[in-house]
Coordinates of C-alpha atoms in Angstrom, one line a residue:
M23 CA 3.3 10.3 18.0
P24 CA 5.5 7.6 16.6
T25 CA 5.1 4.1 17.8
N26 CA 7.2 0.9 17.7
R27 CA 5.8 0.2 14.2
P28 CA 8.0 1.1 11.3
Q29 CA 7.9 4.8 10.4
I30 CA 7.4 5.7 6.7
L31 CA 7.5 9.0 4.9
F32 CA 5.1 8.9 2.0
L33 CA 5.2 11.7 -0.6
V34 CA 2.5 12.0 -3.2
H35 CA 2.3 14.4 -6.1
R36 CA -1.5 15.1 -5.7
T37 CA -4.2 14.5 -3.0
P38 CA -4.5 10.8 -2.6
Y39 CA -8.1 10.9 -1.8
P40 CA -11.0 10.2 -2.8
P41 CA -10.0 7.3 -5.0
N42 CA -12.0 8.4 -8.0
R43 CA -9.3 9.3 -10.6
G44 CA -6.4 7.3 -12.0
H45 CA -3.7 8.7 -9.8
R46 CA -5.8 8.7 -6.7
I47 CA -6.8 5.2 -7.1
R48 CA -3.4 3.8 -6.9
S49 CA -2.0 6.4 -4.4
C50 CA -4.8 5.8 -2.1
R51 CA -4.4 2.0 -2.3
L52 CA -0.7 2.4 -1.7
L53 CA -1.4 4.6 1.4
E54 CA -3.9 2.1 2.8
Y55 CA -1.4 -0.7 2.2
L56 CA 1.4 1.1 4.0
A57 CA -0.9 2.2 6.8
A58 CA -1.7 -1.4 7.6
R59 CA 1.9 -2.1 8.1
A60 CA 3.5 1.0 9.5
D61 CA 2.9 4.6 10.8
V62 CA 2.7 6.7 7.7
H63 CA 3.7 10.4 7.5
L64 CA 1.9 11.8 4.4
G65 CA 3.1 14.8 2.5
F66 CA 1.2 15.8 -0.8
I67 CA 0.7 18.6 -3.2
C68 CA -2.6 20.3 -4.1
E69 CA -3.9 23.3 -6.0
E70 CA -6.5 24.2 -3.3
P71 CA -6.9 23.4 0.3
P72 CA -8.4 19.9 0.7
L73 CA -12.0 19.5 1.9
E74 CA -12.4 18.7 5.6
E75 CA -13.9 15.3 4.7
T76 CA -10.9 14.6 2.6
L77 CA -8.6 15.6 5.5
H78 CA -10.6 13.4 7.9
A79 CA -10.4 10.4 5.7
L80 CA -6.6 10.7 5.3
R81 CA -6.1 11.3 8.9
Q82 CA -7.9 7.8 9.4
R83 CA -5.1 6.4 7.3
C84 CA -2.0 8.1 8.5
T85 CA -0.2 9.3 11.6
E86 CA 0.3 12.9 10.4
L87 CA 0.0 14.8 7.1
A88 CA 1.0 18.0 5.4
A89 CA -0.9 19.4 2.4
A90 CA 1.2 21.9 0.5
V91 CA -1.0 24.1 -1.6
I92 CA 0.5 25.5 -4.8
S93 CA -1.6 27.8 -6.9
P94 CA -1.8 27.5 -10.7
W95 CA 0.4 30.6 -11.3
Q96 CA 3.0 29.4 -8.9
R97 CA 3.2 26.0 -10.6
W98 CA 3.7 27.5 -14.0
L99 CA 6.2 30.1 -12.8
R100 CA 8.3 27.4 -11.1
G101 CA 7.9 25.2 -14.1
A102 CA 9.2 28.0 -16.4
W103 CA 12.2 28.4 -14.0
R104 CA 13.0 24.8 -14.1
L105 CA 12.8 24.9 -18.0
L106 CA 15.3 27.9 -18.1
T107 CA 17.7 26.3 -15.6
G108 CA 17.9 22.9 -17.4
R109 CA 15.5 20.8 -15.5
A110 CA 12.1 19.2 -16.3
I111 CA 9.1 21.6 -16.2
T112 CA 7.2 18.8 -14.3
E113 CA 9.6 19.1 -11.4
G114 CA 8.7 22.8 -11.1
L115 CA 4.9 22.1 -11.3
F116 CA 5.3 20.1 -8.1
D117 CA 7.9 22.2 -6.3
A118 CA 6.4 23.2 -2.8
P119 CA 9.0 24.9 -0.4
A120 CA 6.7 24.5 2.5
L121 CA 6.6 20.7 1.9
R122 CA 10.3 20.8 1.9
T123 CA 10.4 22.5 5.3
T124 CA 8.0 20.0 6.7
I125 CA 10.0 17.1 5.5
Q126 CA 13.1 18.4 7.0
R127 CA 11.3 19.0 10.3
W128 CA 9.8 15.6 10.4
A129 CA 13.0 13.8 9.5
E130 CA 14.8 15.7 12.2
Q131 CA 12.2 14.3 14.8
I132 CA 11.6 10.9 13.5
H133 CA 13.7 8.0 12.5
F134 CA 12.2 6.9 9.2
D135 CA 12.7 3.3 8.2
A136 CA 11.9 4.2 4.6
V137 CA 10.8 6.9 2.1
V138 CA 8.2 6.0 -0.4
V139 CA 7.7 8.4 -3.3
F140 CA 4.7 8.4 -5.7
C141 CA 5.6 9.5 -9.3
S142 CA 8.9 10.7 -10.5
S143 CA 7.9 14.3 -10.0
M144 CA 8.3 13.9 -6.2
A145 CA 11.8 12.5 -6.3
Q146 CA 13.1 16.1 -5.9
Y147 CA 12.3 16.0 -2.2
L148 CA 14.8 13.3 -1.6
D149 CA 17.4 16.0 -1.6
A150 CA 16.5 16.9 1.9
P151 CA 19.8 16.5 4.0
A152 CA 17.9 14.8 6.9
L153 CA 16.8 12.0 4.4
A154 CA 20.2 10.9 3.6
G155 CA 20.9 7.1 4.1
I156 CA 17.2 6.2 4.4
P157 CA 16.0 3.5 2.1
I158 CA 13.8 4.8 -0.8
L159 CA 11.0 3.1 -2.7
V160 CA 9.8 5.0 -5.9
D161 CA 6.5 4.1 -7.4
M162 CA 7.0 5.7 -10.7
V163 CA 3.6 4.2 -12.0
D164 CA 4.6 4.8 -15.6
V165 CA 7.4 6.0 -17.8
D166 CA 6.3 9.6 -17.8
S167 CA 8.9 10.6 -20.3
E168 CA 7.4 8.6 -23.0
K169 CA 4.2 10.4 -22.7
W170 CA 6.0 13.6 -23.7
F171 CA 7.6 12.0 -26.7
D172 CA 4.1 10.7 -27.7
Y173 CA 2.7 14.2 -27.5
A174 CA 5.6 15.5 -29.6
Q175 CA 4.7 13.0 -32.3
Q176 CA 1.4 14.5 -32.6
T177 CA 2.2 18.2 -32.4
H178 CA 3.8 20.6 -34.7
G179 CA 5.9 23.8 -34.4
P180 CA 7.4 25.1 -31.1
L181 CA 5.4 22.7 -29.0
R182 CA 7.0 19.6 -30.6
W183 CA 10.4 20.9 -29.5
L184 CA 9.2 21.7 -26.1
Y185 CA 7.5 18.3 -25.6
R186 CA 10.7 16.5 -26.8
L187 CA 12.9 18.5 -24.5
E188 CA 10.6 17.8 -21.5
G189 CA 10.6 14.0 -22.6
K190 CA 14.6 14.1 -22.7
R191 CA 14.9 15.8 -19.3
L192 CA 12.3 13.5 -17.6
R193 CA 14.1 10.5 -19.0
T194 CA 17.4 11.8 -17.3
L195 CA 15.4 12.2 -14.1
E196 CA 13.9 8.6 -14.4
S197 CA 17.3 7.1 -14.8
S198 CA 18.8 9.0 -11.9
I199 CA 15.8 7.7 -9.7
A200 CA 16.7 4.1 -10.4
S201 CA 20.3 4.7 -9.2
R202 CA 19.1 6.3 -5.9
A203 CA 16.3 4.1 -4.9
K204 CA 16.5 0.7 -3.5
A205 CA 13.5 -0.4 -5.6
V206 CA 11.4 1.2 -8.4
L207 CA 7.8 0.2 -9.2
L208 CA 6.0 0.5 -12.6
V209 CA 2.4 -0.4 -13.2
S210 CA 3.0 -3.1 -15.9
Q211 CA 5.6 -5.3 -17.5
P212 CA 5.4 -3.3 -20.7
E213 CA 6.3 -0.2 -18.8
V214 CA 9.2 -2.1 -17.1
D215 CA 10.5 -3.1 -20.6
L216 CA 10.1 0.4 -21.8
F217 CA 12.2 1.7 -18.9
H218 CA 14.9 -1.0 -19.5
A219 CA 15.2 0.2 -23.1
F220 CA 17.0 3.3 -21.8
C221 CA 18.1 2.2 -18.3
A222 CA 19.6 -1.1 -17.4
A223 CA 18.7 -0.9 -13.6
R224 CA 17.9 -4.2 -12.1
N225 CA 15.9 -3.0 -9.2
V226 CA 12.7 -2.1 -11.3
Y227 CA 9.6 -4.3 -10.7
P228 CA 6.0 -4.4 -12.2
L229 CA 3.2 -3.9 -9.7
G230 CA -0.2 -3.7 -11.5
N231 CA -3.5 -2.1 -10.5
G232 CA -6.4 -3.9 -9.4
V233 CA -10.1 -3.0 -9.4
D234 CA -12.7 -2.8 -6.6
L235 CA -14.9 -5.8 -7.8
E236 CA -17.5 -5.1 -5.1
Y237 CA -18.0 -1.4 -6.0
F238 CA -17.7 -2.0 -9.8
S239 CA -20.0 -4.8 -10.2
P240 CA -22.7 -5.6 -12.9
V241 CA -25.9 -3.7 -12.3
P242 CA -29.2 -4.6 -13.8
S243 CA -30.4 -2.2 -16.3
S244 CA -33.6 -1.9 -18.1
T245 CA -32.2 0.2 -21.0
A246 CA -28.8 -1.6 -21.6
D247 CA -30.2 -4.1 -24.1
T248 CA -31.7 -1.3 -26.3
S249 CA -29.3 1.4 -25.5
Q250 CA -27.4 3.0 -28.3
R251 CA -25.2 5.0 -26.0
C252 CA -21.4 4.7 -26.1
V253 CA -19.8 6.0 -23.0
F254 CA -16.4 7.4 -22.3
V255 CA -15.4 7.8 -18.7
G256 CA -12.3 9.7 -17.6
A257 CA -10.9 13.0 -16.3
L258 CA -11.8 15.4 -19.0
D259 CA -9.0 17.9 -18.2
Y260 CA -6.3 15.2 -18.7
R261 CA -4.5 15.8 -22.1
A262 CA -4.6 12.2 -23.3
N263 CA -8.3 11.9 -22.6
V264 CA -9.2 15.2 -24.4
D265 CA -7.1 14.2 -27.4
G266 CA -8.8 10.7 -27.6
A267 CA -12.3 12.2 -27.3
R268 CA -11.6 14.9 -30.0
W269 CA -10.1 12.4 -32.2
F270 CA -13.0 10.0 -31.9
C271 CA -15.5 12.8 -32.5
R272 CA -13.6 13.9 -35.6
E273 CA -12.5 10.6 -37.2
V274 CA -15.1 8.0 -36.0
W275 CA -18.4 9.4 -34.6
P276 CA -19.8 11.2 -37.8
E277 CA -19.9 7.8 -39.7
V278 CA -21.3 6.0 -36.7
L279 CA -24.0 8.6 -36.4
R280 CA -24.7 8.4 -40.2
R281 CA -25.2 4.6 -40.1
C282 CA -26.9 4.6 -36.6
P283 CA -28.9 8.0 -36.2
Q284 CA -30.1 7.0 -32.7
A285 CA -26.5 6.4 -31.4
R286 CA -25.1 8.9 -28.6
F287 CA -21.5 9.5 -27.6
V288 CA -21.6 10.4 -23.9
L289 CA -18.5 11.9 -22.1
V290 CA -18.4 11.5 -18.2
G291 CA -15.8 13.0 -16.2
A292 CA -14.4 15.7 -13.9
R293 CA -13.6 19.2 -15.1
P294 CA -14.2 19.2 -18.9
V295 CA -11.9 21.8 -20.6
A296 CA -13.4 24.1 -23.2
A297 CA -12.2 21.8 -26.0
V298 CA -14.3 19.1 -24.5
R299 CA -17.4 21.2 -23.7
R300 CA -17.4 22.3 -27.3
L301 CA -17.8 18.7 -28.4
A302 CA -21.5 18.9 -27.0
R303 CA -22.3 21.1 -30.1
L304 CA -21.7 18.1 -32.3
P305 CA -24.7 15.8 -33.3
G306 CA -25.1 12.9 -31.2
V307 CA -22.6 14.0 -28.5
D308 CA -23.4 14.6 -24.8
V309 CA -20.9 16.1 -22.4
V310 CA -22.2 15.1 -18.9
G311 CA -19.1 16.2 -17.0
E312 CA -18.5 15.5 -13.4
V313 CA -20.9 13.2 -11.6
P314 CA -20.9 11.8 -8.1
D315 CA -21.1 8.2 -9.5
V316 CA -20.1 7.0 -12.9
R317 CA -21.7 3.6 -12.4
P318 CA -25.2 4.4 -13.5
Y319 CA -23.7 5.8 -16.7
L320 CA -21.7 2.7 -17.5
A321 CA -24.6 0.4 -16.5
D322 CA -27.2 2.0 -18.9
A323 CA -24.7 2.3 -21.8
A324 CA -24.5 -0.1 -24.7
L325 CA -20.7 0.1 -24.9
S326 CA -17.8 1.6 -23.0
V327 CA -15.2 3.2 -25.2
A328 CA -11.6 4.0 -24.8
P329 CA -10.2 5.8 -28.0
L330 CA -7.0 7.0 -26.5
R331 CA -4.0 7.6 -28.8
V332 CA -1.7 8.4 -26.0
A333 CA -1.9 6.0 -22.9
R334 CA 0.7 5.4 -20.3
G335 CA 0.4 2.6 -17.5
I336 CA -2.9 1.1 -16.9
Q337 CA -6.3 2.4 -17.9
N338 CA -8.4 2.1 -14.8
K339 CA -11.4 3.0 -17.0
V340 CA -11.1 -0.1 -18.8
L341 CA -10.8 -2.2 -15.8
E342 CA -13.8 -0.7 -14.1
A343 CA -16.1 -1.0 -17.3
A344 CA -14.9 -4.7 -17.4
A345 CA -15.7 -5.3 -13.7
M346 CA -19.2 -4.0 -14.5
G347 CA -19.7 -6.5 -17.1
K348 CA -19.8 -3.9 -20.0
A349 CA -18.8 -4.7 -23.6
I350 CA -15.7 -2.6 -24.4
V351 CA -14.1 -1.2 -27.5
A352 CA -10.7 0.1 -26.9
S353 CA -7.7 1.4 -28.8
P354 CA -4.5 -0.9 -28.6
Q355 CA -2.9 2.0 -26.4
S356 CA -5.7 1.8 -23.9
L357 CA -5.2 -2.0 -23.6
A358 CA -1.6 -2.0 -23.2
G359 CA -0.4 -3.9 -20.1
L360 CA -3.9 -5.3 -19.4
D361 CA -4.5 -9.0 -19.4
L362 CA -7.6 -8.8 -21.5
S363 CA -7.6 -10.4 -25.0
S364 CA -9.3 -9.3 -28.1
P365 CA -11.9 -10.5 -29.1
E366 CA -12.6 -12.8 -26.2
H367 CA -12.8 -10.1 -23.5
V368 CA -12.8 -6.8 -25.4
R369 CA -12.9 -5.6 -29.0
E370 CA -9.8 -3.6 -30.1
A371 CA -9.9 -0.9 -32.7
D372 CA -7.3 1.2 -34.2
A373 CA -7.9 2.8 -37.6
P374 CA -11.2 4.9 -37.8
Q375 CA -12.9 2.4 -40.3
R376 CA -12.2 -0.4 -37.7
W377 CA -13.7 1.6 -35.0
V378 CA -16.8 2.4 -37.1
E379 CA -17.4 -1.2 -38.2
T380 CA -16.9 -2.6 -34.6
L381 CA -19.3 -0.1 -33.0
I382 CA -21.9 -0.6 -35.6
Q383 CA -21.8 -4.3 -35.3
L384 CA -22.0 -4.3 -31.5
L385 CA -24.7 -1.6 -31.3
A386 CA -26.9 -3.9 -33.3
D387 CA -26.1 -7.0 -31.4
P388 CA -27.1 -7.0 -27.6
A389 CA -26.4 -10.7 -27.3
T390 CA -22.7 -10.3 -28.2
R391 CA -22.4 -7.2 -26.0
K392 CA -23.7 -9.3 -23.2
A393 CA -21.3 -12.2 -23.9
L394 CA -18.3 -9.8 -24.0
G395 CA -19.3 -8.2 -20.8
V396 CA -19.6 -11.6 -19.0
A397 CA -16.2 -12.8 -20.3
A398 CA -14.7 -9.4 -19.2
R399 CA -16.0 -9.6 -15.6
R400 CA -14.9 -13.1 -15.2
R401 CA -11.4 -12.2 -16.4
V402 CA -11.0 -9.3 -13.9
E403 CA -12.3 -11.5 -11.1
Q404 CA -9.5 -13.9 -11.9
C405 CA -6.7 -11.5 -12.5
Y406 CA -7.5 -8.1 -11.0
P407 CA -8.5 -8.2 -7.3
W408 CA -6.2 -5.8 -5.6
H409 CA -4.8 -8.4 -3.3
V410 CA -3.8 -10.5 -6.4
Q411 CA -2.1 -7.7 -8.2
W412 CA -0.2 -6.4 -5.1
R413 CA 1.0 -9.7 -3.8
P414 CA 4.5 -8.9 -4.9
L415 CA 4.7 -5.8 -2.8
D416 CA 5.5 -7.5 0.5
K417 CA 8.7 -8.9 -1.0
V418 CA 9.7 -5.6 -2.4
L419 CA 9.2 -3.8 1.0
E420 CA 11.2 -6.6 2.6
F421 CA 14.0 -5.8 0.3
V422 CA 13.6 -2.0 0.8
Y423 CA 13.9 -2.2 4.6
P424 CA 14.6 -5.7 6.0
G425 CA 13.1 -6.5 9.3
R426 CA 10.1 -4.3 8.9

C-alpha cells in the first residue's frame, strides 16, 4: 500500500535485475536510488517470466511490480506493424498491452508524484490518459538513433535503408521526448552533445555510470604475469559486441597469432549467437559463453580488449576491467565518454596494425601491463564510484518534482 513517501512509477524496457549486463547495471542502480527515496511501482518488459529469485530481489526494492512477457514472435510482429504505420520498429519491440492496462489501473488508484522512464522505447507508455500532468523524467541512457545510423554505415543493400529509416524515426521520437519530459538524462557529456546536435532542448543532463569498486577489485592471480590471453567480456547476442568480435578475429587476431603463437582470444558473455560460436573454430579463439562470474576470467587474463566499432554510451566492460586493475586495449568508440586517458590508463587502438602492435608489445611486457592496471584502478577509484557519478541526480529529481 502507498505510504506518505513520494510515489514513483518506474518503467523499464528489460528486467532490471540481476545487474550483470549493461542495461541492467544502470536500471538496477536507478531502481535502488529511487527506492531509497520513494515508493516505487515498477513495470518492465521481458521475453520470458522472470525467475522467482529475480522477482524476490525486485520486491525487496519496490512497492509493487508488473512484468509484461512478450514472446519473440510478438515482438517482431509488433515491430513490423510499427514499421508499416510510420513508427520506429523499436517501439513495437517493447509494446505490451498488458503493461498499458496495469499502468492505467495503477494511475487510477495512486497519485504518482513522478514517472521515471528508462530508455526511449518506453516513452510510448506515457500516452496513458491517467498519467496526464504527472512530471516525467526520462533516462534515455544514450542516443539510440545514432546506433542505427552507425549500423547503416557498415551495411549494404536493403538493410542499410532499413537501418537509416529506423535511425530517422528514433530521432523524431527522441526529440519529442525532450519536449514532453521535465528532464532527460544521458550517460555522458558526449551523448548530450550529440543530442543537442539535432535537438536544442535545455532540459538534458549527463549522468554517468559508476562501477562497484568492491565487487570488481584486483584479484591476485598466479597466471596473469605469464598469461597470453586477451579476454573480451560482453553480451554475445548484442549486435555491437558481435560485430566487434568478428572484426577483431578477421582483421587483428590472425597476425597476433602469427607473431605470438601461444596467444588466446577468449570471449566471455551470455547467449553467444551462431556467428560468435563459429569463431571458436578459428585458431587461438575460445568462446566460453555465459559464466556465473566473469571476474576469474579477467583476473587470469593478460589483457582486457574492447574492439567495438559501434558503441553508444558508456562501456561498463571497460570500467569493470579497469576496476580489477587490468591492462586494457580498446577502440576509440569503446572509450568515448570515459575519463580514462591513453596511454596513461589504457591503450587505444583503431586500425588493425595499431591493434596488432599494441597487443604484441603488451603481451611481451608484464611490467607495463601491471603499471597500466594500477593506473586504471586508481583512476576509477577517483572518478567512478556510483555515489560520485550520481551526485547530480538529487538536483535533477528536485527539479522534476519539487518538495519530494
